[in-house]
Short mmCIF file of C-alpha atoms in Angstrom, two decimals:
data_model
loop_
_atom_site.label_atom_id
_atom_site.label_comp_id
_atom_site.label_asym_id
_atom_site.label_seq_id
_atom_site.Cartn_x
_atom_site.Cartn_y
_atom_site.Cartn_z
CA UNK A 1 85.81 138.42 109.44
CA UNK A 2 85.48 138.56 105.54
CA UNK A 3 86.05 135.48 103.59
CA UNK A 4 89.49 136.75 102.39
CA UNK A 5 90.50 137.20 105.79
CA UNK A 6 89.07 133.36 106.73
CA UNK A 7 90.99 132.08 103.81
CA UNK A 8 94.09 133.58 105.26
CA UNK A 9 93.65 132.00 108.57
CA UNK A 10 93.66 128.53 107.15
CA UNK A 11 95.94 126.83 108.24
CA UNK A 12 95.84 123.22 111.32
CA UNK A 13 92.95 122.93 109.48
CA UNK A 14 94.40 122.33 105.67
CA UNK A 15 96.85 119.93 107.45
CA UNK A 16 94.07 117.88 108.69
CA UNK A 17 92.81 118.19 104.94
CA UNK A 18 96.61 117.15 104.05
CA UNK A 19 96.37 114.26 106.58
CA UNK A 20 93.16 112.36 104.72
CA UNK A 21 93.48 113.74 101.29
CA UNK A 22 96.38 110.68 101.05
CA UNK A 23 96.86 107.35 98.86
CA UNK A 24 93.82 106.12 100.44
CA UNK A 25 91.55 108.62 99.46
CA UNK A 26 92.57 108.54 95.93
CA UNK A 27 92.46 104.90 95.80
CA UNK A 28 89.53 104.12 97.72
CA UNK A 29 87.49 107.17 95.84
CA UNK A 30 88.86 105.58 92.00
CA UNK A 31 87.61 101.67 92.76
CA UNK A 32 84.44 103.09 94.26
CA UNK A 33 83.94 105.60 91.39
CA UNK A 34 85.16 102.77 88.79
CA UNK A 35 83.21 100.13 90.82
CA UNK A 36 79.98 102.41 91.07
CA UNK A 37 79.66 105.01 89.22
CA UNK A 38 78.13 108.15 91.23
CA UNK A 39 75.89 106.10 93.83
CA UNK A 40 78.31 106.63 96.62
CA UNK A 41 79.01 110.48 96.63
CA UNK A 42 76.44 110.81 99.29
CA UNK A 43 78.93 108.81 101.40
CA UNK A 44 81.60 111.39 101.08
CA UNK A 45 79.27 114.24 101.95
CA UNK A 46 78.07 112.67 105.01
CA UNK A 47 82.21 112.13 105.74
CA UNK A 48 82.55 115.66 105.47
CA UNK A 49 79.72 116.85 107.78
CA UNK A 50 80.92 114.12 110.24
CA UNK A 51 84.34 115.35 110.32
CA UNK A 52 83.85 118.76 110.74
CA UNK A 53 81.59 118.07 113.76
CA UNK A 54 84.51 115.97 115.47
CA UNK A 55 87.93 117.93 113.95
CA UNK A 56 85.89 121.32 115.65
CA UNK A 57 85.51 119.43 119.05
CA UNK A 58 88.96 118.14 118.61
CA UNK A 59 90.21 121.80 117.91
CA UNK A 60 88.37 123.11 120.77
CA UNK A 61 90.07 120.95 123.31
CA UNK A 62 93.49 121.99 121.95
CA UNK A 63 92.40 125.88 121.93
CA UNK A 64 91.23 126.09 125.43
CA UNK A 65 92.54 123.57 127.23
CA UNK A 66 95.91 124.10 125.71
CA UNK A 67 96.34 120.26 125.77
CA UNK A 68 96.57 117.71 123.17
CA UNK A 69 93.57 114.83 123.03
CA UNK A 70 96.56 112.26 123.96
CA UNK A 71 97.17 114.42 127.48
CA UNK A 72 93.50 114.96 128.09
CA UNK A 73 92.11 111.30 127.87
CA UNK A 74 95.32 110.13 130.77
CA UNK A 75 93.93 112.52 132.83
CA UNK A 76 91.01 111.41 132.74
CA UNK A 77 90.76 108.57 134.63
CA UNK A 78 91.47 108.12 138.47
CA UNK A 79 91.72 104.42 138.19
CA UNK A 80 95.55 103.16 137.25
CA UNK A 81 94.12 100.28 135.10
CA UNK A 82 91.90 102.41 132.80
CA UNK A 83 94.39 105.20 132.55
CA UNK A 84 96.71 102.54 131.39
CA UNK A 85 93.80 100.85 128.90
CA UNK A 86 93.47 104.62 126.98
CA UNK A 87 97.08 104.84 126.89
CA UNK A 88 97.57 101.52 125.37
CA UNK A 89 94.89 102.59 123.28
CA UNK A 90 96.35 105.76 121.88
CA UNK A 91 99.80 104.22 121.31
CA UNK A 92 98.48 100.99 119.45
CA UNK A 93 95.46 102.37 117.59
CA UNK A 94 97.10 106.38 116.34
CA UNK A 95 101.17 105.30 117.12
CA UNK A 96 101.94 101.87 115.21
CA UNK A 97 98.48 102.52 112.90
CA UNK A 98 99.99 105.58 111.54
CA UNK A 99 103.54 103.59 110.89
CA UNK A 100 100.92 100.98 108.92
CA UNK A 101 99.76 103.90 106.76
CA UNK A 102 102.88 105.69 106.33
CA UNK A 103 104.42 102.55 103.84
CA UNK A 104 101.08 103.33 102.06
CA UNK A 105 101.34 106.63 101.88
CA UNK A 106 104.77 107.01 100.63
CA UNK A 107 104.65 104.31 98.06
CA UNK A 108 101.18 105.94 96.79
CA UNK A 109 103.00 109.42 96.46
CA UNK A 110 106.09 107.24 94.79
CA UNK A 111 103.59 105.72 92.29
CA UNK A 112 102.85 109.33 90.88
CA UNK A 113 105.96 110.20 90.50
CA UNK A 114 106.27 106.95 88.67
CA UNK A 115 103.78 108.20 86.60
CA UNK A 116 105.61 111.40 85.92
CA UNK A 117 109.22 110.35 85.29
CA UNK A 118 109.41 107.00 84.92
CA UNK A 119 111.61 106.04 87.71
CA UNK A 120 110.68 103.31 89.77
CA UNK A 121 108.55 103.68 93.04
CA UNK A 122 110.82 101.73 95.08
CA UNK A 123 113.22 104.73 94.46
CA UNK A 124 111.44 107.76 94.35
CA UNK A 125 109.37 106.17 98.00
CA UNK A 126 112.49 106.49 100.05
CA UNK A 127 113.50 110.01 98.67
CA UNK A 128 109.87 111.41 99.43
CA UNK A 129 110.41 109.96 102.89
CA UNK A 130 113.56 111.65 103.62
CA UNK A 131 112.44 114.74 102.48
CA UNK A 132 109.52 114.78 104.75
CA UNK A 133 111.75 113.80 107.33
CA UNK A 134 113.42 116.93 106.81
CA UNK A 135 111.16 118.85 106.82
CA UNK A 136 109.96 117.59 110.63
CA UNK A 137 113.29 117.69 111.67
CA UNK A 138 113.16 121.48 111.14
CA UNK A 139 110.78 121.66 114.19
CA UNK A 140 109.57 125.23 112.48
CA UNK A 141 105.58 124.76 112.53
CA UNK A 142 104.71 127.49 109.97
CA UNK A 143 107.22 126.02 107.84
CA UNK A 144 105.28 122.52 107.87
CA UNK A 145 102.13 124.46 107.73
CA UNK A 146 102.88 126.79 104.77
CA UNK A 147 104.56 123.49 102.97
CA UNK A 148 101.38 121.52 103.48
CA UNK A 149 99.01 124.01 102.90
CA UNK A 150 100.33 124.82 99.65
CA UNK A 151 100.42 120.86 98.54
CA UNK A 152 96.61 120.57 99.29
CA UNK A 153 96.65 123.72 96.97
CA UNK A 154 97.97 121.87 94.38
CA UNK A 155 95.99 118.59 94.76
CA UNK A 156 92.93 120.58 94.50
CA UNK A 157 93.96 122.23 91.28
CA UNK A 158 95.19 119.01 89.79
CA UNK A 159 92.22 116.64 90.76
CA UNK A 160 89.18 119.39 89.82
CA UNK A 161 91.07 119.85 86.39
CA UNK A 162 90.78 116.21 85.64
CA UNK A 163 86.82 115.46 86.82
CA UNK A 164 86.57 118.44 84.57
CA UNK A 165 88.17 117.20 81.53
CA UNK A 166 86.70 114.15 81.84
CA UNK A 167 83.43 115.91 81.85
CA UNK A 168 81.18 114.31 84.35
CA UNK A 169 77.75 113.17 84.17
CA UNK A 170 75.74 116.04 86.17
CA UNK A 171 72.50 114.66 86.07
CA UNK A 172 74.19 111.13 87.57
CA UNK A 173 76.23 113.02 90.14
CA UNK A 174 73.40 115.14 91.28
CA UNK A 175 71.41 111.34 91.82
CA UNK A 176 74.16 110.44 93.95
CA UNK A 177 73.94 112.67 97.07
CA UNK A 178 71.00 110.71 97.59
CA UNK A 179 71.78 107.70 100.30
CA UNK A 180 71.42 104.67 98.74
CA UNK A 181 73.06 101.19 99.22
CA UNK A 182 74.25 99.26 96.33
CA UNK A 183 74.94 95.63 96.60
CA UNK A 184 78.78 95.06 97.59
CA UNK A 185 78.95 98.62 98.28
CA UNK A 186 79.28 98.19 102.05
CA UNK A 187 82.74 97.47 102.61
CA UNK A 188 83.69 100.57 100.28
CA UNK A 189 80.95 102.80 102.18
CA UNK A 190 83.36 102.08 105.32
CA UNK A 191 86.23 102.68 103.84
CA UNK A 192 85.39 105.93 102.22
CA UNK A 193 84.22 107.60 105.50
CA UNK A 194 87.44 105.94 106.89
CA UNK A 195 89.47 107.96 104.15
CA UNK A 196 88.18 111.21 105.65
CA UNK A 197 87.09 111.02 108.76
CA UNK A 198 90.23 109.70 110.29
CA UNK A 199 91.19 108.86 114.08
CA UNK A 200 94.73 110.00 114.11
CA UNK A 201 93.50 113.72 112.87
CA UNK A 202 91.94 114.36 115.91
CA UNK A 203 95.29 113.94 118.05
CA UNK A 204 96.56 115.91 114.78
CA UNK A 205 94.21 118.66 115.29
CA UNK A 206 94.58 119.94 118.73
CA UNK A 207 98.17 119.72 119.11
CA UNK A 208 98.17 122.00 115.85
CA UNK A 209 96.41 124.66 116.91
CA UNK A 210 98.10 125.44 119.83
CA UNK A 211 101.13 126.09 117.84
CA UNK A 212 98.90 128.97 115.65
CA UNK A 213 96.60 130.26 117.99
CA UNK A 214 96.69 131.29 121.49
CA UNK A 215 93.82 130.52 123.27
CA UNK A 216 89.77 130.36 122.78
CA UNK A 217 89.27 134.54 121.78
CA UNK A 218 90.62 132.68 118.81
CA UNK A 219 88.15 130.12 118.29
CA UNK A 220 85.82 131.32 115.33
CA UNK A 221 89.44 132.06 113.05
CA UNK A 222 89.36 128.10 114.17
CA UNK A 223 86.25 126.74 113.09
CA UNK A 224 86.22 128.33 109.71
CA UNK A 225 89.64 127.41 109.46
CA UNK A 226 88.17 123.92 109.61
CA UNK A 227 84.81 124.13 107.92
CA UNK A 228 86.71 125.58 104.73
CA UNK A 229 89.55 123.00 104.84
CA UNK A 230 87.46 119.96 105.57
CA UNK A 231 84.57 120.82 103.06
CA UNK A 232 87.96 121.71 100.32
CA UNK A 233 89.30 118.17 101.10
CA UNK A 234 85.61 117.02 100.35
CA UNK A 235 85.44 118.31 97.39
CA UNK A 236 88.92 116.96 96.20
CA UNK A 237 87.51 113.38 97.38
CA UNK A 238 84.13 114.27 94.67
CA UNK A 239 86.68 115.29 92.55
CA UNK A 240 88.67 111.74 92.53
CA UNK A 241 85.07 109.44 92.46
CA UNK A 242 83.55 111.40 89.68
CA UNK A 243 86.93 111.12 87.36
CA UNK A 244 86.91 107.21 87.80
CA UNK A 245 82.93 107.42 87.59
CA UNK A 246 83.12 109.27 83.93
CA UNK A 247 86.30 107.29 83.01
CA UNK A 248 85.37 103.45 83.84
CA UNK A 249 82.33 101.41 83.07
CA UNK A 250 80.09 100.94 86.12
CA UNK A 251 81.07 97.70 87.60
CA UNK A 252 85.16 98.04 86.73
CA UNK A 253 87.37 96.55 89.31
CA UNK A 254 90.48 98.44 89.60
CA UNK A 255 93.56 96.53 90.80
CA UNK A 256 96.47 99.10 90.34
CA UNK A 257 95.76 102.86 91.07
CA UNK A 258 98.09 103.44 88.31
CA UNK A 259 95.30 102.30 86.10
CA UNK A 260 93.43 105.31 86.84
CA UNK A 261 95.89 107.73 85.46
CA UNK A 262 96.23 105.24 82.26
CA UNK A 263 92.71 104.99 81.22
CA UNK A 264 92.91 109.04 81.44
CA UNK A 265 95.18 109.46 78.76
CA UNK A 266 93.48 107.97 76.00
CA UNK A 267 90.22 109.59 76.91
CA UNK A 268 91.39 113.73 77.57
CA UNK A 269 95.11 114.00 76.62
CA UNK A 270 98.59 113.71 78.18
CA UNK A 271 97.38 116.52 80.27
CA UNK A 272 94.63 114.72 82.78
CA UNK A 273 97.49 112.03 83.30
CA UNK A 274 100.19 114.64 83.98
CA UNK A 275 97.52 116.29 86.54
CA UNK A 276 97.00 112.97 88.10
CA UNK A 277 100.23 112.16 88.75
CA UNK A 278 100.63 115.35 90.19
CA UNK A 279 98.09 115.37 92.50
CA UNK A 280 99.12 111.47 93.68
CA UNK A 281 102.73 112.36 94.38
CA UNK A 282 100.72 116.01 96.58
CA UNK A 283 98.45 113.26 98.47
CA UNK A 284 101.45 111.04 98.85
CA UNK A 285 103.68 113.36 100.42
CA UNK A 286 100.96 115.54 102.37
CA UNK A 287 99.93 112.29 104.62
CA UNK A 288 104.08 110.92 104.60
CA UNK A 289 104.32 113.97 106.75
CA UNK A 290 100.96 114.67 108.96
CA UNK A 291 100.93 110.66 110.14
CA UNK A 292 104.05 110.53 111.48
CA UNK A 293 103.45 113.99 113.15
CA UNK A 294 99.94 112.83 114.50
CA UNK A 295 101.12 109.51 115.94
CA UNK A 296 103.75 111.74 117.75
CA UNK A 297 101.05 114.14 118.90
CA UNK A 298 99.09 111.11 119.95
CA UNK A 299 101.94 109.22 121.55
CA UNK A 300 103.77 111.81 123.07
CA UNK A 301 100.70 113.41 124.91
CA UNK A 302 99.36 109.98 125.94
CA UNK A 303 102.67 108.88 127.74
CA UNK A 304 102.70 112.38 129.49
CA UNK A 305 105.97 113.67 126.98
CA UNK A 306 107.00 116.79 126.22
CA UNK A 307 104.62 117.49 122.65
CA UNK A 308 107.01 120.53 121.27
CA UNK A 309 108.15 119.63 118.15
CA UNK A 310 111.80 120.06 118.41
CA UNK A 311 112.14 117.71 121.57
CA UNK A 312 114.09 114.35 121.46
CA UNK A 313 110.89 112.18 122.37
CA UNK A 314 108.90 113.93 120.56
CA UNK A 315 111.22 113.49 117.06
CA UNK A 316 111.86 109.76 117.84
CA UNK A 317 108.35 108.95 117.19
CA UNK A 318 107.86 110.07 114.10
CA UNK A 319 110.90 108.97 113.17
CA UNK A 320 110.50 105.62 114.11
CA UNK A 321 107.02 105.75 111.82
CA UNK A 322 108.29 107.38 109.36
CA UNK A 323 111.59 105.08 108.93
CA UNK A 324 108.58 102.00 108.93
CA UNK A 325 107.72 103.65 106.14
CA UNK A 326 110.86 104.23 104.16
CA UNK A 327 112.08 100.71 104.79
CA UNK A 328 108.59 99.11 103.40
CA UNK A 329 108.40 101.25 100.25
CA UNK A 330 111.68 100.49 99.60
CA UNK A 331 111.18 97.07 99.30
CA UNK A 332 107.86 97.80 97.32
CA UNK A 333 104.76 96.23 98.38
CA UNK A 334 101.45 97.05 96.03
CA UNK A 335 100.17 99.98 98.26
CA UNK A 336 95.84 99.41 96.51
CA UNK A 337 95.40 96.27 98.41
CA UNK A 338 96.88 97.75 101.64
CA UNK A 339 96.00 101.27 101.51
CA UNK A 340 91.95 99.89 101.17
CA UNK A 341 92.41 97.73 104.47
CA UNK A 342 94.04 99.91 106.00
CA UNK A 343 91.29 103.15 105.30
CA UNK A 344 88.88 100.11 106.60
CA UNK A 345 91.04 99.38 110.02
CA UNK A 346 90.48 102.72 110.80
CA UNK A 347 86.67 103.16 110.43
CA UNK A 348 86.68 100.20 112.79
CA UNK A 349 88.93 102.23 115.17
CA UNK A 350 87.38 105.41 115.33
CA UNK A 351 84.20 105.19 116.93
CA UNK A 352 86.57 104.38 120.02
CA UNK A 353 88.55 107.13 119.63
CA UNK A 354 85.53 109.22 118.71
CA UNK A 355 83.49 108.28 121.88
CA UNK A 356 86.58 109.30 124.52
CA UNK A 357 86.65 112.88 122.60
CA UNK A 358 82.83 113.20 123.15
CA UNK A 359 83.53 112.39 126.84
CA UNK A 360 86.49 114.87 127.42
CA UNK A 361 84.37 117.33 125.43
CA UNK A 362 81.97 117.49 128.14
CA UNK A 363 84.33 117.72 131.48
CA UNK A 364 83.89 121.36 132.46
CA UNK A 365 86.72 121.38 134.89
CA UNK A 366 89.53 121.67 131.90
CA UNK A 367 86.86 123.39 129.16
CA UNK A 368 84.33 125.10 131.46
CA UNK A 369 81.70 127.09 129.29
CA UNK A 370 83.69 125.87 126.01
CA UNK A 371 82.59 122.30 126.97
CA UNK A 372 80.07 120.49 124.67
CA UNK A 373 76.38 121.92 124.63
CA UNK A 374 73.31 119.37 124.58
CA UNK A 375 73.08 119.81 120.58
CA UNK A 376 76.58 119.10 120.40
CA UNK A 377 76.39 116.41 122.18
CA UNK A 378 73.81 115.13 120.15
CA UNK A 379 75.15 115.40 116.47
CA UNK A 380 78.48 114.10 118.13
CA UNK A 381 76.77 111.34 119.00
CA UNK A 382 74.75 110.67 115.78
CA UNK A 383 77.98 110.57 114.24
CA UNK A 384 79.38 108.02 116.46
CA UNK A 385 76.72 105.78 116.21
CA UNK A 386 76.55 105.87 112.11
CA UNK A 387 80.68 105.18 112.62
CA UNK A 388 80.14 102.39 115.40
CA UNK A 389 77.38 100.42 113.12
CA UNK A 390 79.86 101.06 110.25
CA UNK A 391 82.51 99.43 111.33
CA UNK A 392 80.66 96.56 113.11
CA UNK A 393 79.02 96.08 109.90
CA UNK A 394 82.73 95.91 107.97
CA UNK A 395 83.59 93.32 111.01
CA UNK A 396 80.32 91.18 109.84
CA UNK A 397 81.31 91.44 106.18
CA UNK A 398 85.11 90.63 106.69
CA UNK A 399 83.91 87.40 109.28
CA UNK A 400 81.89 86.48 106.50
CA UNK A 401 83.97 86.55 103.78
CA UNK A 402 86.61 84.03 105.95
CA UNK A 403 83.68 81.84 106.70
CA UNK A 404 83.49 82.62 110.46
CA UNK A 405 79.75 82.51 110.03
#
């Protein structure tokens, strides 16, 4: 397969892209960038690696077991009580975390359309989150696919276009793919790998390509679908840290991701604020539509439901997330402050989610000689442990900061 042909088979792939390319990444990447400067691009590059490594496992599962990771973890377990512990699991952690995110994602895509026109969030949120709904409500796959595919089109196109006007320090930005640990930077390290590698993708992921591919002859269209979505979502991330790097004083604290697109202006032209808005309202939208259809994934396949998208269980979860969603951004809470915690929440979640894929990965009755190999294994489980300290480490930090210890 040529690379032309691998770009054409892009496709579950750019949704997961869609899916953490949202509010949070552009926030979380701007106060980091603003906050300092170039030190934590190694972060996202590590989030990238990691991701791929779990999104291909994740796609795997879906391809030949022709099950989504919902379905596959309550089958797991013989015992009633732990079947029922991974089920509660999956529908507290991916189905009422993804209604958390959704207000956050729709009032983030609002605010760049605020940006844009001048209308107020708290109108422009509910619109966006109709018009996702119907697009859902179609139940036509490649229709979401195509929709969402050519959205993370246009927030790469809009975000590279600003880090280039802004004209980056290359020297600086080379320096930071080098690990290094600024003081304060912790909580912001977690919530930047939370912004990409994120739990409710992996539910996401292998319901999705069951509706594009049929079966595991298909599996290297798959992975390159992946590795070039993922590492294009990565580089949109860059993209975001390296504009509020070149555009803020090291040290800035922003409190309104608004701000970003502001201090633009006056530096490059109407232009890089026009482009920023754009891209916001993309990554707003993309993730209004690819949470509520993960958490359904998620839910659905957990509670043994039927996953196609046009059935009536199916469309009443993400409708009930997605209608969380409208009704918060409607009344218009400042999405910085809970996008942030909410990126964090997650990298706290995931290594739990991410250590019962690694386990289905490696029954060979449902994935036979597809199941995980020893290296596999082992770089899934590097991952996990960099994701579990983490996210204890964010627990220490938080504890601290209430004066638990």
């Amino acid at each position: 397969m040529n690379f032309i042909e691998r770009l054409k088979s892009i496709g579950p792939g750019a949704m997961v892209a869609a899916a953490f390319i949202g509010p949070g990444t552009v926030t979380t990447a701007s106060v980091t960038g603003a906050r300092f400067g170039y030190a934590l691009v190694w972060t996202i590059a590590f989030s990238i690696v990691a991701t791929i490594v779990l999104q291909e496992m994740s796609a795997r599962l879906g391809l030949v077991s022709r099950e989504g990771l919902g379905e596959a973890l309550r089958e797991q377990f013989d015992s009633p009580a732990l079947s029922g512990l991974s089920i509660a699991l999956v529908v507290s952690a991916i189905g009422i975390g993804t209604a958390a995110y959704e207000t956050g994602n729709i009032l983030g895509g609002a605010a760049g359309l605020e940006g844009l026109t001048g209308i107020s969030a708290n109108l422009w949120g509910p619109a966006m989150g109709l018009v996702a709904g119907v697009l859902l409500w179609s139940g036509k796959y490649k229709l979401i696919e195509k929709a969402l595919v050519g959205l993370v089109s246009v927030m790469a196109v809009s975000f590279l276009i600003d880090a280039i006007l802004i004209g980056p320090d290359l020297g600086a930005l080379a320096r930071g793919f080098v690990p290094s640990v600024p003081q304060g930077s912790a909580f912001l390290i977690t919530g930047l790998i939370g912004t990409t590698v994120v739990g409710y993708n992996l539910f996401l992921h292998a319901g999705s390509v069951q509706e594009r591919w049929a079966g595991p002859e298909e599996l290297n269209e798959s992975r390159a679908d992946t590795v070039l979505s993922i590492v294009l979502g990565g580089f949109i991330t860059i993209s975001i840290l390296v504009t509020a790097a070149a555009a803020f004083p090291v040290g800035t604290n922003i409190q309104n991701v608004s701000t970003m697109a502001e201090q633009l202006e006056p530096l490059v032209g109407t232009q890089a604020k026009v482009f920023f808005g754009i891209g916001l309202f993309a990554a707003g939208f993309t993730s209004a539509t690819t949470a509520p259809l993960a958490g359904a994934y998620a839910t659905a396949g957990a509670l043994g439901w039927d996953t196609d998208l046009k059935s009536t269980k199916f469309r009443a979860v993400w409708g009930s997330i997605l209608l969380v969603g409208i009704v918060f951004s409607a009344v218009g809470y400042s999405p910085v402050q809970a996008i942030v915690f909410a990126q964090v929440a997650n990298g706290v979640l995931l290594p739990i989610v991410a250590v019962f894929l690694i386990y289905v990965m490696n029954d060979r009755d449902i994935l036979g000689s597809y199941a995980n190999s020893t290296l596999q294994n082992v770089v899934g489980g590097l991952v996990t442990l960099v994701v579990v300290w983490l996210g204890l480490r964010t627990l220490y930090t938080v504890a601290a900061d209430m004066g638990v210890f």
